[in-house]
GROMACS .gro file of C-alpha atoms in nm:
model
  260
    1UNK     CA    1   0.554  -0.197  -2.520
    2UNK     CA    2   0.889  -0.130  -2.349
    3UNK     CA    3   0.875  -0.029  -1.984
    4UNK     CA    4   1.034   0.309  -1.928
    5UNK     CA    5   1.261   0.313  -1.623
    6UNK     CA    6   1.377   0.619  -1.439
    7UNK     CA    7   1.748   0.704  -1.463
    8UNK     CA    8   1.969   0.677  -1.158
    9UNK     CA    9   2.003   1.032  -1.028
   10UNK     CA   10   2.363   1.124  -0.951
   11UNK     CA   11   2.541   1.417  -0.785
   12UNK     CA   12   2.910   1.488  -0.842
   13UNK     CA   13   3.110   1.647  -0.559
   14UNK     CA   14   3.472   1.744  -0.629
   15UNK     CA   15   3.663   2.064  -0.557
   16UNK     CA   16   3.856   2.021  -0.883
   17UNK     CA   17   3.667   2.125  -1.200
   18UNK     CA   18   3.858   1.870  -1.407
   19UNK     CA   19   3.758   1.592  -1.167
   20UNK     CA   20   3.390   1.682  -1.208
   21UNK     CA   21   3.426   1.700  -1.586
   22UNK     CA   22   3.582   1.353  -1.610
   23UNK     CA   23   3.301   1.192  -1.411
   24UNK     CA   24   3.031   1.387  -1.595
   25UNK     CA   25   3.163   1.285  -1.936
   26UNK     CA   26   3.193   0.918  -1.838
   27UNK     CA   27   2.841   0.919  -1.695
   28UNK     CA   28   2.706   1.074  -2.014
   29UNK     CA   29   2.788   0.753  -2.200
   30UNK     CA   30   2.557   0.549  -1.976
   31UNK     CA   31   2.187   0.624  -2.026
   32UNK     CA   32   2.101   0.464  -1.693
   33UNK     CA   33   2.238   0.771  -1.514
   34UNK     CA   34   2.140   1.136  -1.503
   35UNK     CA   35   2.350   1.405  -1.332
   36UNK     CA   36   2.118   1.620  -1.119
   37UNK     CA   37   2.382   1.833  -0.952
   38UNK     CA   38   2.747   1.925  -0.921
   39UNK     CA   39   2.931   2.113  -0.650
   40UNK     CA   40   3.283   2.202  -0.540
   41UNK     CA   41   3.278   2.185  -0.159
   42UNK     CA   42   3.126   2.006   0.136
   43UNK     CA   43   2.873   2.275   0.231
   44UNK     CA   44   2.728   2.281  -0.118
   45UNK     CA   45   2.729   1.901  -0.121
   46UNK     CA   46   2.514   1.880   0.194
   47UNK     CA   47   2.270   2.134   0.055
   48UNK     CA   48   2.232   1.974  -0.289
   49UNK     CA   49   2.205   1.618  -0.152
   50UNK     CA   50   1.932   1.724   0.091
   51UNK     CA   51   1.751   1.909  -0.186
   52UNK     CA   52   1.780   1.657  -0.470
   53UNK     CA   53   1.778   1.328  -0.276
   54UNK     CA   54   2.000   1.160  -0.540
   55UNK     CA   55   2.040   0.784  -0.571
   56UNK     CA   56   2.417   0.807  -0.603
   57UNK     CA   57   2.690   1.055  -0.508
   58UNK     CA   58   3.042   1.067  -0.643
   59UNK     CA   59   3.214   1.217  -0.341
   60UNK     CA   60   3.563   1.358  -0.329
   61UNK     CA   61   3.728   1.270   0.001
   62UNK     CA   62   3.965   1.565   0.038
   63UNK     CA   63   3.798   1.902   0.007
   64UNK     CA   64   3.863   2.233   0.182
   65UNK     CA   65   3.677   2.297   0.513
   66UNK     CA   66   3.459   1.984   0.508
   67UNK     CA   67   3.582   1.652   0.371
   68UNK     CA   68   3.374   1.374   0.220
   69UNK     CA   69   3.331   1.182   0.547
   70UNK     CA   70   3.209   1.493   0.727
   71UNK     CA   71   2.957   1.549   0.448
   72UNK     CA   72   2.809   1.204   0.509
   73UNK     CA   73   2.801   1.264   0.884
   74UNK     CA   74   2.591   1.576   0.829
   75UNK     CA   75   2.324   1.393   0.627
   76UNK     CA   76   2.012   1.225   0.758
   77UNK     CA   77   2.114   0.863   0.823
   78UNK     CA   78   1.776   0.736   0.697
   79UNK     CA   79   1.817   0.903   0.359
   80UNK     CA   80   2.181   0.845   0.272
   81UNK     CA   81   2.240   0.792  -0.101
   82UNK     CA   82   2.480   0.533  -0.235
   83UNK     CA   83   2.834   0.675  -0.237
   84UNK     CA   84   3.133   0.619  -0.463
   85UNK     CA   85   3.433   0.789  -0.310
   86UNK     CA   86   3.677   0.955  -0.548
   87UNK     CA   87   4.025   1.059  -0.435
   88UNK     CA   88   4.390   1.075  -0.529
   89UNK     CA   89   4.498   0.924  -0.195
   90UNK     CA   90   4.454   0.554  -0.131
   91UNK     CA   91   4.494   0.584   0.248
   92UNK     CA   92   4.123   0.663   0.262
   93UNK     CA   93   4.018   0.333   0.106
   94UNK     CA   94   3.962   0.146   0.433
   95UNK     CA   95   3.767   0.435   0.585
   96UNK     CA   96   3.556   0.457   0.270
   97UNK     CA   97   3.443   0.096   0.293
   98UNK     CA   98   3.387   0.129   0.667
   99UNK     CA   99   3.110   0.377   0.586
  100UNK     CA  100   2.964   0.127   0.338
  101UNK     CA  101   3.064   0.306   0.020
  102UNK     CA  102   2.964   0.127  -0.301
  103UNK     CA  103   3.313   0.170  -0.441
  104UNK     CA  104   3.633   0.367  -0.413
  105UNK     CA  105   3.788   0.525  -0.723
  106UNK     CA  106   4.152   0.619  -0.705
  107UNK     CA  107   4.251   0.898  -0.943
  108UNK     CA  108   4.340   0.867  -1.219
  109UNK     CA  109   4.098   0.588  -1.313
  110UNK     CA  110   4.017   0.460  -1.660
  111UNK     CA  111   3.682   0.395  -1.825
  112UNK     CA  112   3.688   0.024  -1.744
  113UNK     CA  113   3.741   0.083  -1.373
  114UNK     CA  114   3.473   0.351  -1.375
  115UNK     CA  115   3.233   0.111  -1.550
  116UNK     CA  116   3.282  -0.149  -1.277
  117UNK     CA  117   3.195   0.109  -1.013
  118UNK     CA  118   2.876   0.200  -1.201
  119UNK     CA  119   2.778  -0.164  -1.229
  120UNK     CA  120   2.821  -0.207  -0.852
  121UNK     CA  121   2.596   0.090  -0.794
  122UNK     CA  122   2.332  -0.049  -1.033
  123UNK     CA  123   2.341  -0.392  -0.867
  124UNK     CA  124   2.305  -0.246  -0.520
  125UNK     CA  125   2.019  -0.017  -0.620
  126UNK     CA  126   1.842  -0.310  -0.787
  127UNK     CA  127   1.879  -0.517  -0.470
  128UNK     CA  128   1.737  -0.235  -0.261
  129UNK     CA  129   1.444  -0.187  -0.501
  130UNK     CA  130   1.370  -0.561  -0.500
  131UNK     CA  131   1.389  -0.566  -0.122
  132UNK     CA  132   1.159  -0.263  -0.099
  133UNK     CA  133   0.913  -0.425  -0.343
  134UNK     CA  134   0.916  -0.747  -0.143
  135UNK     CA  135   0.847  -0.557   0.177
  136UNK     CA  136   0.553  -0.377   0.017
  137UNK     CA  137   0.409  -0.704  -0.115
  138UNK     CA  138   0.446  -0.867   0.227
  139UNK     CA  139   0.278  -0.569   0.393
  140UNK     CA  140  -0.011  -0.592   0.144
  141UNK     CA  141  -0.048  -0.965   0.209
  142UNK     CA  142  -0.049  -0.906   0.584
  143UNK     CA  143  -0.316  -0.640   0.538
  144UNK     CA  144  -0.529  -0.879   0.334
  145UNK     CA  145  -0.486  -1.156   0.593
  146UNK     CA  146  -0.588  -0.918   0.870
  147UNK     CA  147  -0.915  -0.829   0.698
  148UNK     CA  148  -1.214  -1.023   0.833
  149UNK     CA  149  -1.360  -1.274   0.591
  150UNK     CA  150  -1.735  -1.267   0.558
  151UNK     CA  151  -1.972  -1.518   0.409
  152UNK     CA  152  -2.005  -1.463   0.036
  153UNK     CA  153  -2.241  -1.746  -0.058
  154UNK     CA  154  -2.468  -2.010   0.088
  155UNK     CA  155  -2.549  -2.361  -0.030
  156UNK     CA  156  -2.922  -2.396  -0.091
  157UNK     CA  157  -3.096  -2.732  -0.116
  158UNK     CA  158  -3.455  -2.712  -0.231
  159UNK     CA  159  -3.692  -2.921  -0.442
  160UNK     CA  160  -3.417  -3.162  -0.545
  161UNK     CA  161  -3.183  -2.876  -0.643
  162UNK     CA  162  -2.854  -2.775  -0.489
  163UNK     CA  163  -2.721  -2.432  -0.582
  164UNK     CA  164  -2.516  -2.144  -0.452
  165UNK     CA  165  -2.678  -1.821  -0.344
  166UNK     CA  166  -2.462  -1.509  -0.316
  167UNK     CA  167  -2.529  -1.330   0.011
  168UNK     CA  168  -2.547  -0.999  -0.176
  169UNK     CA  169  -2.862  -1.130  -0.351
  170UNK     CA  170  -3.048  -1.170  -0.022
  171UNK     CA  171  -3.310  -0.898   0.048
  172UNK     CA  172  -3.375  -0.982   0.408
  173UNK     CA  173  -3.362  -1.269   0.653
  174UNK     CA  174  -3.617  -1.381   0.910
  175UNK     CA  175  -3.586  -1.625   1.197
  176UNK     CA  176  -3.815  -1.928   1.209
  177UNK     CA  177  -3.723  -2.105   1.536
  178UNK     CA  178  -3.404  -2.300   1.467
  179UNK     CA  179  -3.432  -2.209   1.101
  180UNK     CA  180  -3.388  -1.896   0.899
  181UNK     CA  181  -3.573  -1.786   0.590
  182UNK     CA  182  -3.371  -1.617   0.319
  183UNK     CA  183  -3.589  -1.381   0.119
  184UNK     CA  184  -3.466  -1.325  -0.236
  185UNK     CA  185  -3.707  -1.123  -0.454
  186UNK     CA  186  -4.024  -1.334  -0.466
  187UNK     CA  187  -3.853  -1.653  -0.345
  188UNK     CA  188  -3.756  -1.771   0.001
  189UNK     CA  189  -3.525  -2.049   0.112
  190UNK     CA  190  -3.534  -2.221   0.449
  191UNK     CA  191  -3.204  -2.315   0.615
  192UNK     CA  192  -3.133  -2.489   0.943
  193UNK     CA  193  -2.937  -2.210   1.108
  194UNK     CA  194  -2.988  -1.958   1.386
  195UNK     CA  195  -3.016  -1.593   1.293
  196UNK     CA  196  -2.761  -1.493   1.558
  197UNK     CA  197  -2.499  -1.729   1.420
  198UNK     CA  198  -2.559  -1.620   1.061
  199UNK     CA  199  -2.537  -1.255   1.166
  200UNK     CA  200  -2.178  -1.307   1.284
  201UNK     CA  201  -2.083  -1.438   0.938
  202UNK     CA  202  -2.235  -1.154   0.735
  203UNK     CA  203  -2.058  -0.832   0.638
  204UNK     CA  204  -2.179  -0.575   0.898
  205UNK     CA  205  -2.139  -0.300   0.638
  206UNK     CA  206  -2.397  -0.472   0.416
  207UNK     CA  207  -2.635  -0.646   0.658
  208UNK     CA  208  -2.793  -0.507   0.976
  209UNK     CA  209  -3.005  -0.659   1.246
  210UNK     CA  210  -3.327  -0.458   1.268
  211UNK     CA  211  -3.525  -0.686   1.498
  212UNK     CA  212  -3.441  -0.986   1.711
  213UNK     CA  213  -3.587  -1.202   1.433
  214UNK     CA  214  -3.488  -1.001   1.122
  215UNK     CA  215  -3.177  -0.892   0.929
  216UNK     CA  216  -3.194  -0.662   0.629
  217UNK     CA  217  -2.965  -0.603   0.335
  218UNK     CA  218  -2.891  -0.228   0.353
  219UNK     CA  219  -2.876  -0.200  -0.025
  220UNK     CA  220  -3.242  -0.311  -0.046
  221UNK     CA  221  -3.380  -0.035   0.175
  222UNK     CA  222  -3.590   0.213  -0.024
  223UNK     CA  223  -3.722   0.431   0.257
  224UNK     CA  224  -3.786   0.463   0.628
  225UNK     CA  225  -4.114   0.577   0.781
  226UNK     CA  226  -4.152   0.688   1.138
  227UNK     CA  227  -4.392   0.454   1.311
  228UNK     CA  228  -4.440   0.514   1.682
  229UNK     CA  229  -4.254   0.507   2.013
  230UNK     CA  230  -3.917   0.528   1.840
  231UNK     CA  231  -3.985   0.253   1.594
  232UNK     CA  232  -3.956   0.286   1.216
  233UNK     CA  233  -4.105   0.101   0.925
  234UNK     CA  234  -3.852  -0.007   0.662
  235UNK     CA  235  -3.974  -0.027   0.302
  236UNK     CA  236  -3.765  -0.236   0.065
  237UNK     CA  237  -3.729  -0.182  -0.311
  238UNK     CA  238  -3.951  -0.488  -0.365
  239UNK     CA  239  -4.226  -0.330  -0.153
  240UNK     CA  240  -4.178  -0.551   0.153
  241UNK     CA  241  -4.244  -0.377   0.484
  242UNK     CA  242  -4.026  -0.458   0.786
  243UNK     CA  243  -4.015  -0.312   1.135
  244UNK     CA  244  -3.710  -0.151   1.291
  245UNK     CA  245  -3.731  -0.204   1.665
  246UNK     CA  246  -3.598   0.053   1.908
  247UNK     CA  247  -3.332  -0.191   2.030
  248UNK     CA  248  -3.157  -0.187   1.690
  249UNK     CA  249  -3.238   0.169   1.582
  250UNK     CA  250  -2.911   0.327   1.702
  251UNK     CA  251  -2.694   0.077   1.515
  252UNK     CA  252  -2.885   0.124   1.187
  253UNK     CA  253  -2.876   0.498   1.245
  254UNK     CA  254  -2.495   0.485   1.246
  255UNK     CA  255  -2.469   0.253   0.946
  256UNK     CA  256  -2.688   0.485   0.737
  257UNK     CA  257  -2.481   0.790   0.827
  258UNK     CA  258  -2.728   0.942   1.070
  259UNK     CA  259  -2.996   1.018   0.811
  260UNK     CA  260  -3.282   0.965   1.059
   0.00000   0.00000   0.00000
């Protein structure tokens, strides 16, 4: 399926009606462009450019009251469109390029010269879009790099088997001296690891310390029952009963959105 691209939005500014007509008719032959506004003086030009935010402006240099350069000076520097100056006087050429115009069309110009100006505008817009896309991709990569990486799986060795266990499958974890016991449904797996060290590697949005010797997977909690002296009993979906000590109650309270 062909990818539909948006046309380049153009505004034509010229105090001479014939000048606007010539540009409009030449643009009509190129489907990459769409004329979104026309005007005959500098004041109207400032208003329509601010309102339409075009990609490209064909800007007459000499106009009554405000000329083309003064129009550009009145616009927000961060949102300047590409500009092709159009004039009958070539003494403005140097000034036009000093303000980084895409091109400078000297009246009368033919279709071939006009086509070259359009191609310059297309090339420059494409470069800007590519640059903008690259910046967005780099920003996304930086964002991904900045995100903390948590443990997603553990290597389990048991009864002559070696396999990977996804941390999300763990129901709860208990400390056994210098070992930890991973409880997964009706099974448990012993690892030589301290519970404090493992806690630092687990996603804190998924796992919470509920006791100095226990960590629970928040997704496995079925209900909480008030016990005594600020302690709560935690009931898991598998029916296991754990104890939430007062020392860890506030943290779990926050993680569960203050439901108790």
